[in-house]
Amino acid sequence: MSSVKSPKNLLNHMCPKCDYYMPLGESAVQEGESIRPDLIRYCRNCGFSKDEEKGLVMETIIHEKSSDAYRVYLNEFTKEDPRLPHIKTLKCPNAECPSRTGSAEADVIYIKYDTANMKYLYICNVTGCNSQWRSRS
């Protein structure tokens, strides 16, 4: 993980087991004969979950129909965002990446930038490699 500290408002949204961001999810709660939906926070990395007392949800919708729409998500701090999901089973296309030579574990950040066409942006998070690539059109 990065040595950058999370903002104070994110600290209660980090997994206590693996320190990954825990997004909001929905769970069904049995109340007598009926079932009601309930908000929970869950970790995509280890599966830990906890009830969410607050109900505030923020959603960002970007209406961009350009082939360069993914650039909205890229800046110098993108790799430091603890809310972005990581995957360790995807190989970096850079032949010189330390994860390809076996000296480091693969760590790729992925961002869905076009939900209609299921297009993803991938960023290699291995030290010494800053490769970025997109899913095929």
PDB file of C-alpha atoms in Angstrom:
ATOM      1  CA  MET A   1       0.000   0.000   0.000  1.00  0.00           C
ATOM      2  CA  SER A   2       0.988   3.621  -0.361  1.00  0.00           C
ATOM      3  CA  SER A   3       2.522   5.688   2.414  1.00  0.00           C
ATOM      4  CA  VAL A   4       0.077   8.537   1.688  1.00  0.00           C
ATOM      5  CA  LYS A   5      -2.414   9.022   4.528  1.00  0.00           C
ATOM      6  CA  SER A   6      -6.125   8.898   3.759  1.00  0.00           C
ATOM      7  CA  PRO A   7      -8.246  12.008   4.360  1.00  0.00           C
ATOM      8  CA  LYS A   8     -10.028  11.979   7.733  1.00  0.00           C
ATOM      9  CA  ASN A   9     -13.477  11.418   6.183  1.00  0.00           C
ATOM     10  CA  LEU A  10     -12.245   8.242   4.435  1.00  0.00           C
ATOM     11  CA  LEU A  11     -10.713   6.632   7.524  1.00  0.00           C
ATOM     12  CA  ASN A  12     -13.992   5.091   8.656  1.00  0.00           C
ATOM     13  CA  HIS A  13     -14.506   3.634   5.165  1.00  0.00           C
ATOM     14  CA  MET A  14     -11.255   1.653   5.104  1.00  0.00           C
ATOM     15  CA  CYS A  15     -11.249  -2.080   5.827  1.00  0.00           C
ATOM     16  CA  PRO A  16      -9.795  -2.818   9.294  1.00  0.00           C
ATOM     17  CA  LYS A  17      -8.364  -6.130   8.011  1.00  0.00           C
ATOM     18  CA  CYS A  18      -6.624  -5.187   4.739  1.00  0.00           C
ATOM     19  CA  ASP A  19      -6.845  -1.353   4.556  1.00  0.00           C
ATOM     20  CA  TYR A  20      -8.777  -1.290   1.249  1.00  0.00           C
ATOM     21  CA  TYR A  21     -11.636   1.147   0.617  1.00  0.00           C
ATOM     22  CA  MET A  22     -15.071  -0.264   1.504  1.00  0.00           C
ATOM     23  CA  PRO A  23     -17.792   0.978  -0.890  1.00  0.00           C
ATOM     24  CA  LEU A  24     -21.487   1.008  -0.013  1.00  0.00           C
ATOM     25  CA  GLY A  25     -23.557  -2.041  -0.825  1.00  0.00           C
ATOM     26  CA  GLU A  26     -27.050  -3.322  -0.175  1.00  0.00           C
ATOM     27  CA  SER A  27     -28.051  -6.179   2.081  1.00  0.00           C
ATOM     28  CA  ALA A  28     -31.425  -7.748   2.901  1.00  0.00           C
ATOM     29  CA  VAL A  29     -32.512  -7.740   6.569  1.00  0.00           C
ATOM     30  CA  GLN A  30     -35.317 -10.002   7.849  1.00  0.00           C
ATOM     31  CA  GLU A  31     -37.826  -8.158  10.059  1.00  0.00           C
ATOM     32  CA  GLY A  32     -40.553 -10.549  11.093  1.00  0.00           C
ATOM     33  CA  GLU A  33     -42.282 -11.648   7.884  1.00  0.00           C
ATOM     34  CA  SER A  34     -40.867  -8.893   5.703  1.00  0.00           C
ATOM     35  CA  ILE A  35     -37.440  -8.208   4.243  1.00  0.00           C
ATOM     36  CA  ARG A  36     -36.082  -4.673   4.064  1.00  0.00           C
ATOM     37  CA  PRO A  37     -32.958  -3.401   2.297  1.00  0.00           C
ATOM     38  CA  ASP A  38     -30.085  -2.186   4.460  1.00  0.00           C
ATOM     39  CA  LEU A  39     -26.876  -0.299   3.646  1.00  0.00           C
ATOM     40  CA  ILE A  40     -23.568  -2.007   4.399  1.00  0.00           C
ATOM     41  CA  ARG A  41     -19.925  -1.298   3.655  1.00  0.00           C
ATOM     42  CA  TYR A  42     -18.028  -4.267   2.224  1.00  0.00           C
ATOM     43  CA  CYS A  43     -14.435  -4.931   1.233  1.00  0.00           C
ATOM     44  CA  ARG A  44     -13.931  -6.201  -2.317  1.00  0.00           C
ATOM     45  CA  ASN A  45     -10.499  -7.492  -1.366  1.00  0.00           C
ATOM     46  CA  CYS A  46     -11.122  -9.686   1.711  1.00  0.00           C
ATOM     47  CA  GLY A  47     -14.941  -9.802   2.037  1.00  0.00           C
ATOM     48  CA  PHE A  48     -15.220  -8.027   5.420  1.00  0.00           C
ATOM     49  CA  SER A  49     -18.521  -6.142   5.875  1.00  0.00           C
ATOM     50  CA  LYS A  50     -20.113  -3.841   8.451  1.00  0.00           C
ATOM     51  CA  ASP A  51     -23.428  -2.009   8.821  1.00  0.00           C
ATOM     52  CA  GLU A  52     -23.465   1.590   7.628  1.00  0.00           C
ATOM     53  CA  GLU A  53     -25.181   4.026   9.969  1.00  0.00           C
ATOM     54  CA  LYS A  54     -25.133   6.960   7.559  1.00  0.00           C
ATOM     55  CA  GLY A  55     -27.068   6.988   4.298  1.00  0.00           C
ATOM     56  CA  LEU A  56     -25.274   9.587   2.213  1.00  0.00           C
ATOM     57  CA  VAL A  57     -24.284   8.398  -1.273  1.00  0.00           C
ATOM     58  CA  MET A  58     -22.294  10.382  -3.814  1.00  0.00           C
ATOM     59  CA  GLU A  59     -22.486   9.487  -7.496  1.00  0.00           C
ATOM     60  CA  THR A  60     -20.433  11.050 -10.256  1.00  0.00           C
ATOM     61  CA  ILE A  61     -21.851  10.921 -13.764  1.00  0.00           C
ATOM     62  CA  ILE A  62     -19.685  12.171 -16.593  1.00  0.00           C
ATOM     63  CA  HIS A  63     -21.395  12.725 -19.926  1.00  0.00           C
ATOM     64  CA  GLU A  64     -18.530  12.426 -22.380  1.00  0.00           C
ATOM     65  CA  LYS A  65     -18.820  10.749 -25.777  1.00  0.00           C
ATOM     66  CA  SER A  66     -15.219  11.105 -26.846  1.00  0.00           C
ATOM     67  CA  SER A  67     -12.587   8.429 -27.284  1.00  0.00           C
ATOM     68  CA  ASP A  68     -10.507  10.487 -24.831  1.00  0.00           C
ATOM     69  CA  ALA A  69     -13.128  10.321 -22.048  1.00  0.00           C
ATOM     70  CA  TYR A  70     -10.799   8.238 -19.883  1.00  0.00           C
ATOM     71  CA  ARG A  71      -8.410  11.220 -19.528  1.00  0.00           C
ATOM     72  CA  VAL A  72     -10.873  12.795 -17.057  1.00  0.00           C
ATOM     73  CA  TYR A  73      -9.824  10.168 -14.503  1.00  0.00           C
ATOM     74  CA  LEU A  74      -6.056  10.590 -14.924  1.00  0.00           C
ATOM     75  CA  ASN A  75      -3.950  12.948 -12.862  1.00  0.00           C
ATOM     76  CA  GLU A  76      -0.861  12.700 -10.686  1.00  0.00           C
ATOM     77  CA  PHE A  77      -2.904  11.487  -7.684  1.00  0.00           C
ATOM     78  CA  THR A  78      -4.932   8.731  -9.384  1.00  0.00           C
ATOM     79  CA  LYS A  79      -2.636   5.943  -8.163  1.00  0.00           C
ATOM     80  CA  GLU A  80      -2.863   7.248  -4.571  1.00  0.00           C
ATOM     81  CA  ASP A  81      -6.685   7.064  -4.369  1.00  0.00           C
ATOM     82  CA  PRO A  82      -7.489   4.282  -1.851  1.00  0.00           C
ATOM     83  CA  ARG A  83     -11.044   3.933  -3.207  1.00  0.00           C
ATOM     84  CA  LEU A  84      -9.936   2.527  -6.566  1.00  0.00           C
ATOM     85  CA  PRO A  85     -10.062  -1.259  -6.939  1.00  0.00           C
ATOM     86  CA  HIS A  86      -6.859  -3.267  -7.452  1.00  0.00           C
ATOM     87  CA  ILE A  87      -6.413  -6.610  -9.188  1.00  0.00           C
ATOM     88  CA  LYS A  88      -3.385  -8.859  -8.801  1.00  0.00           C
ATOM     89  CA  THR A  89      -4.167 -11.373 -11.573  1.00  0.00           C
ATOM     90  CA  LEU A  90      -3.824  -9.044 -14.571  1.00  0.00           C
ATOM     91  CA  LYS A  91      -0.428  -8.811 -16.277  1.00  0.00           C
ATOM     92  CA  CYS A  92       1.114  -5.475 -17.196  1.00  0.00           C
ATOM     93  CA  PRO A  93       1.828  -5.213 -20.957  1.00  0.00           C
ATOM     94  CA  ASN A  94       5.170  -3.478 -20.279  1.00  0.00           C
ATOM     95  CA  ALA A  95       7.919  -6.093 -20.815  1.00  0.00           C
ATOM     96  CA  GLU A  96      10.281  -4.214 -18.438  1.00  0.00           C
ATOM     97  CA  CYS A  97       7.739  -4.092 -15.580  1.00  0.00           C
ATOM     98  CA  PRO A  98       9.157  -5.668 -12.373  1.00  0.00           C
ATOM     99  CA  SER A  99       5.992  -7.807 -12.133  1.00  0.00           C
ATOM    100  CA  ARG A 100       6.796  -9.386 -15.531  1.00  0.00           C
ATOM    101  CA  THR A 101      10.391 -10.188 -14.558  1.00  0.00           C
ATOM    102  CA  GLY A 102       9.284 -11.818 -11.292  1.00  0.00           C
ATOM    103  CA  SER A 103      10.852  -9.302  -8.909  1.00  0.00           C
ATOM    104  CA  ALA A 104       7.493  -7.821  -7.791  1.00  0.00           C
ATOM    105  CA  GLU A 105       3.867  -8.894  -7.398  1.00  0.00           C
ATOM    106  CA  ALA A 106       1.424  -7.643 -10.050  1.00  0.00           C
ATOM    107  CA  ASP A 107      -0.837  -4.786  -8.899  1.00  0.00           C
ATOM    108  CA  VAL A 108      -3.142  -3.153 -11.446  1.00  0.00           C
ATOM    109  CA  ILE A 109      -5.695  -0.414 -10.719  1.00  0.00           C
ATOM    110  CA  TYR A 110      -8.765  -0.488 -12.952  1.00  0.00           C
ATOM    111  CA  ILE A 111     -11.369   2.211 -13.639  1.00  0.00           C
ATOM    112  CA  LYS A 112     -14.549   1.774 -15.686  1.00  0.00           C
ATOM    113  CA  TYR A 113     -14.753   4.929 -17.808  1.00  0.00           C
ATOM    114  CA  ASP A 114     -17.502   3.905 -20.268  1.00  0.00           C
ATOM    115  CA  THR A 115     -20.304   1.909 -18.658  1.00  0.00           C
ATOM    116  CA  ALA A 116     -22.377   1.545 -21.824  1.00  0.00           C
ATOM    117  CA  ASN A 117     -19.533  -0.105 -23.746  1.00  0.00           C
ATOM    118  CA  MET A 118     -17.802  -1.667 -20.710  1.00  0.00           C
ATOM    119  CA  LYS A 119     -14.483   0.083 -21.328  1.00  0.00           C
ATOM    120  CA  TYR A 120     -11.812   0.085 -18.643  1.00  0.00           C
ATOM    121  CA  LEU A 121      -8.645   2.044 -17.970  1.00  0.00           C
ATOM    122  CA  TYR A 122      -5.806   0.076 -16.365  1.00  0.00           C
ATOM    123  CA  ILE A 123      -2.858   1.557 -14.452  1.00  0.00           C
ATOM    124  CA  CYS A 124       0.104  -0.566 -13.328  1.00  0.00           C
ATOM    125  CA  ASN A 125       0.736   0.234  -9.660  1.00  0.00           C
ATOM    126  CA  VAL A 126       4.068  -1.599  -9.379  1.00  0.00           C
ATOM    127  CA  THR A 127       6.977   0.597  -8.234  1.00  0.00           C
ATOM    128  CA  GLY A 128       9.104   1.496 -11.242  1.00  0.00           C
ATOM    129  CA  CYS A 129       6.317   1.019 -13.795  1.00  0.00           C
ATOM    130  CA  ASN A 130       3.691   3.615 -14.674  1.00  0.00           C
ATOM    131  CA  SER A 131       2.132   1.841 -17.645  1.00  0.00           C
ATOM    132  CA  GLN A 132      -1.436   2.738 -18.577  1.00  0.00           C
ATOM    133  CA  TRP A 133      -3.643   0.956 -21.080  1.00  0.00           C
ATOM    134  CA  ARG A 134      -7.295   0.669 -22.009  1.00  0.00           C
ATOM    135  CA  SER A 135      -9.574  -2.252 -22.789  1.00  0.00           C
ATOM    136  CA  ARG A 136     -10.124  -3.007 -26.440  1.00  0.00           C
ATOM    137  CA  SER A 137     -12.818  -1.116 -28.332  1.00  0.00           C
TER     138      SER A 137
END
